[in-house]
Amino acid sequence: MKLDFKCLKCGSDKYQVKTAIIPEKSPGLKLEISNYYLKICLNCGYTEMYSAKVLDRDEKKLKPEY
């Protein structure tokens, strides 16, 4: 997971990453459970939320296949 950049609010580079499971509603009244990463700044508490589907998909492209 590539979340190694500074806080947008205060510029601090100290943060904690937590995983959250959140239900989503997709078209057609179907509910599905999705994983999200929460990046929390330890200085000011500013929180950013990232979809695990998107971040994990990008990491798979970067890994070499043997």
Coordinates of N, CA and C in Angstrom, one line a residue:
M1 N 0.8 -1.2 0.0 CA 0.0 0.0 0.0 C 0.9 1.2 0.0
K2 N 0.6 2.1 -0.9 CA 1.5 3.3 -1.1 C 0.8 4.6 -0.5
L3 N 0.9 4.8 0.8 CA 0.3 6.0 1.4 C 1.4 6.8 2.1
D4 N 2.6 6.9 1.6 CA 3.7 7.5 2.2 C 3.9 8.9 1.8
F5 N 2.9 9.8 2.0 CA 3.1 11.2 1.7 C 2.6 12.0 2.8
K6 N 2.8 13.3 2.8 CA 2.5 14.2 3.9 C 1.0 14.5 4.1
C7 N 0.6 14.9 5.3 CA -0.7 15.3 5.6 C -1.1 16.6 4.8
L8 N -2.3 16.6 4.2 CA -2.7 17.7 3.4 C -3.0 19.0 4.2
K9 N -3.4 18.7 5.5 CA -3.8 19.8 6.3 C -2.6 20.5 7.0
C10 N -1.7 19.7 7.7 CA -0.7 20.3 8.5 C 0.7 20.0 8.0
G11 N 0.9 19.1 7.0 CA 2.2 18.8 6.5 C 3.0 17.8 7.2
S12 N 2.5 17.2 8.3 CA 3.2 16.2 9.1 C 3.3 14.9 8.3
D13 N 4.5 14.2 8.5 CA 4.6 12.9 7.9 C 4.4 11.7 8.8
K14 N 3.9 12.0 10.0 CA 3.5 10.9 10.9 C 2.1 10.6 10.8
Y15 N 1.8 9.3 10.5 CA 0.4 8.9 10.4 C 0.2 7.4 10.7
Q16 N -1.0 7.0 10.9 CA -1.3 5.6 11.2 C -2.4 5.2 10.2
V17 N -2.2 3.9 9.7 CA -3.2 3.4 8.8 C -4.0 2.3 9.4
K18 N -5.3 2.4 9.3 CA -6.2 1.4 9.9 C -7.1 0.9 8.7
T19 N -7.6 -0.3 8.9 CA -8.5 -0.9 7.9 C -10.0 -0.8 8.5
A20 N -10.9 -0.4 7.6 CA -12.3 -0.4 7.9 C -13.1 -1.2 6.9
I21 N -14.1 -1.8 7.4 CA -15.0 -2.6 6.6 C -16.4 -1.8 6.6
I22 N -16.7 -1.3 5.4 CA -17.9 -0.5 5.3 C -18.9 -1.0 4.2
P23 N -20.2 -1.1 4.5 CA -21.1 -1.6 3.5 C -21.4 -0.5 2.5
E24 N -21.5 -0.9 1.2 CA -21.8 0.0 0.1 C -23.0 -0.4 -0.6
K25 N -23.7 0.5 -1.1 CA -24.9 0.2 -2.0 C -24.5 0.3 -3.4
S26 N -24.7 -0.7 -4.2 CA -24.4 -0.7 -5.6 C -25.7 -0.6 -6.3
P27 N -25.7 -0.2 -7.6 CA -26.9 -0.1 -8.4 C -27.7 -1.4 -8.3
G28 N -29.0 -1.3 -8.3 CA -29.9 -2.4 -8.2 C -30.2 -2.8 -6.8
L29 N -30.0 -1.9 -5.8 CA -30.3 -2.2 -4.4 C -29.6 -3.4 -3.8
K30 N -28.4 -3.6 -4.3 CA -27.5 -4.7 -3.8 C -26.5 -4.1 -2.8
L31 N -26.4 -4.7 -1.6 CA -25.4 -4.3 -0.7 C -24.2 -5.2 -0.7
E32 N -23.0 -4.6 -0.7 CA -21.8 -5.3 -0.6 C -20.9 -4.7 0.4
I33 N -20.0 -5.5 1.0 CA -19.1 -5.1 2.0 C -17.7 -4.8 1.3
S34 N -17.1 -3.6 1.6 CA -15.9 -3.3 1.0 C -14.9 -2.9 2.0
N35 N -13.6 -3.1 1.7 CA -12.5 -2.7 2.6 C -12.0 -1.3 2.2
Y36 N -11.7 -0.5 3.2 CA -11.1 0.8 3.0 C -9.9 1.0 4.0
Y37 N -8.9 1.7 3.6 CA -7.8 2.1 4.4 C -8.0 3.5 4.9
L38 N -7.9 3.8 6.2 CA -8.0 5.1 6.8 C -6.6 5.5 7.2
K39 N -6.2 6.6 6.6 CA -4.9 7.2 6.9 C -5.1 8.4 7.9
I40 N -4.7 8.2 9.1 CA -5.0 9.2 10.2 C -3.7 9.9 10.5
C41 N -3.7 11.2 10.4 CA -2.5 12.1 10.8 C -2.4 12.1 12.3
L42 N -1.2 11.7 12.9 CA -1.1 11.7 14.3 C -0.8 13.1 14.9
N43 N -0.6 14.1 14.1 CA -0.4 15.4 14.6 C -1.8 16.2 14.7
C44 N -2.6 16.2 13.7 CA -3.8 17.0 13.7 C -5.1 16.1 13.7
G45 N -5.0 14.8 13.3 CA -6.2 14.0 13.3 C -6.9 14.0 11.9
Y46 N -6.4 14.7 11.0 CA -7.0 14.7 9.6 C -7.0 13.3 9.1
T47 N -8.1 12.8 8.5 CA -8.3 11.4 8.1 C -8.6 11.4 6.6
E48 N -7.9 10.5 5.9 CA -8.2 10.3 4.5 C -8.6 8.9 4.3
M49 N -9.6 8.6 3.4 CA -10.1 7.3 3.2 C -9.8 6.8 1.8
Y50 N -9.2 5.6 1.6 CA -8.8 5.1 0.3 C -9.5 3.7 0.2
S51 N -10.0 3.4 -1.0 CA -10.5 2.1 -1.4 C -9.4 1.1 -1.5
A52 N -9.6 0.0 -0.8 CA -8.6 -1.1 -0.8 C -8.6 -1.8 -2.2
K53 N -9.7 -1.8 -2.9 CA -9.8 -2.4 -4.2 C -8.8 -1.7 -5.2
V54 N -8.8 -0.4 -5.1 CA -8.0 0.4 -6.0 C -6.5 0.3 -5.7
L55 N -6.2 0.5 -4.4 CA -4.8 0.5 -4.0 C -4.2 -0.9 -4.2
D56 N -4.9 -2.0 -3.8 CA -4.4 -3.3 -4.0 C -4.3 -3.7 -5.4
R57 N -5.2 -3.2 -6.3 CA -5.1 -3.5 -7.7 C -3.8 -2.9 -8.3
D58 N -3.5 -1.7 -7.9 CA -2.3 -1.0 -8.4 C -1.0 -1.7 -7.9
E59 N -1.0 -2.3 -6.7 CA 0.2 -3.0 -6.3 C 0.4 -4.3 -7.0
K60 N -0.7 -5.0 -7.4 CA -0.6 -6.2 -8.2 C 0.1 -6.0 -9.6
K61 N -0.2 -4.8 -10.2 CA 0.5 -4.4 -11.4 C 2.0 -4.2 -11.3
L62 N 2.4 -3.8 -10.1 CA 3.8 -3.5 -9.9 C 4.6 -4.7 -9.6
K63 N 4.0 -5.8 -9.1 CA 4.8 -7.0 -8.8 C 5.1 -7.8 -10.0
P64 N 6.4 -8.2 -10.1 CA 6.8 -9.0 -11.3 C 6.2 -10.4 -11.2
E65 N 5.8 -11.0 -12.3 CA 5.3 -12.4 -12.3 C 6.4 -13.3 -12.8
Y66 N 6.6 -14.5 -12.2 CA 7.6 -15.4 -12.6 C 7.0 -16.6 -13.3

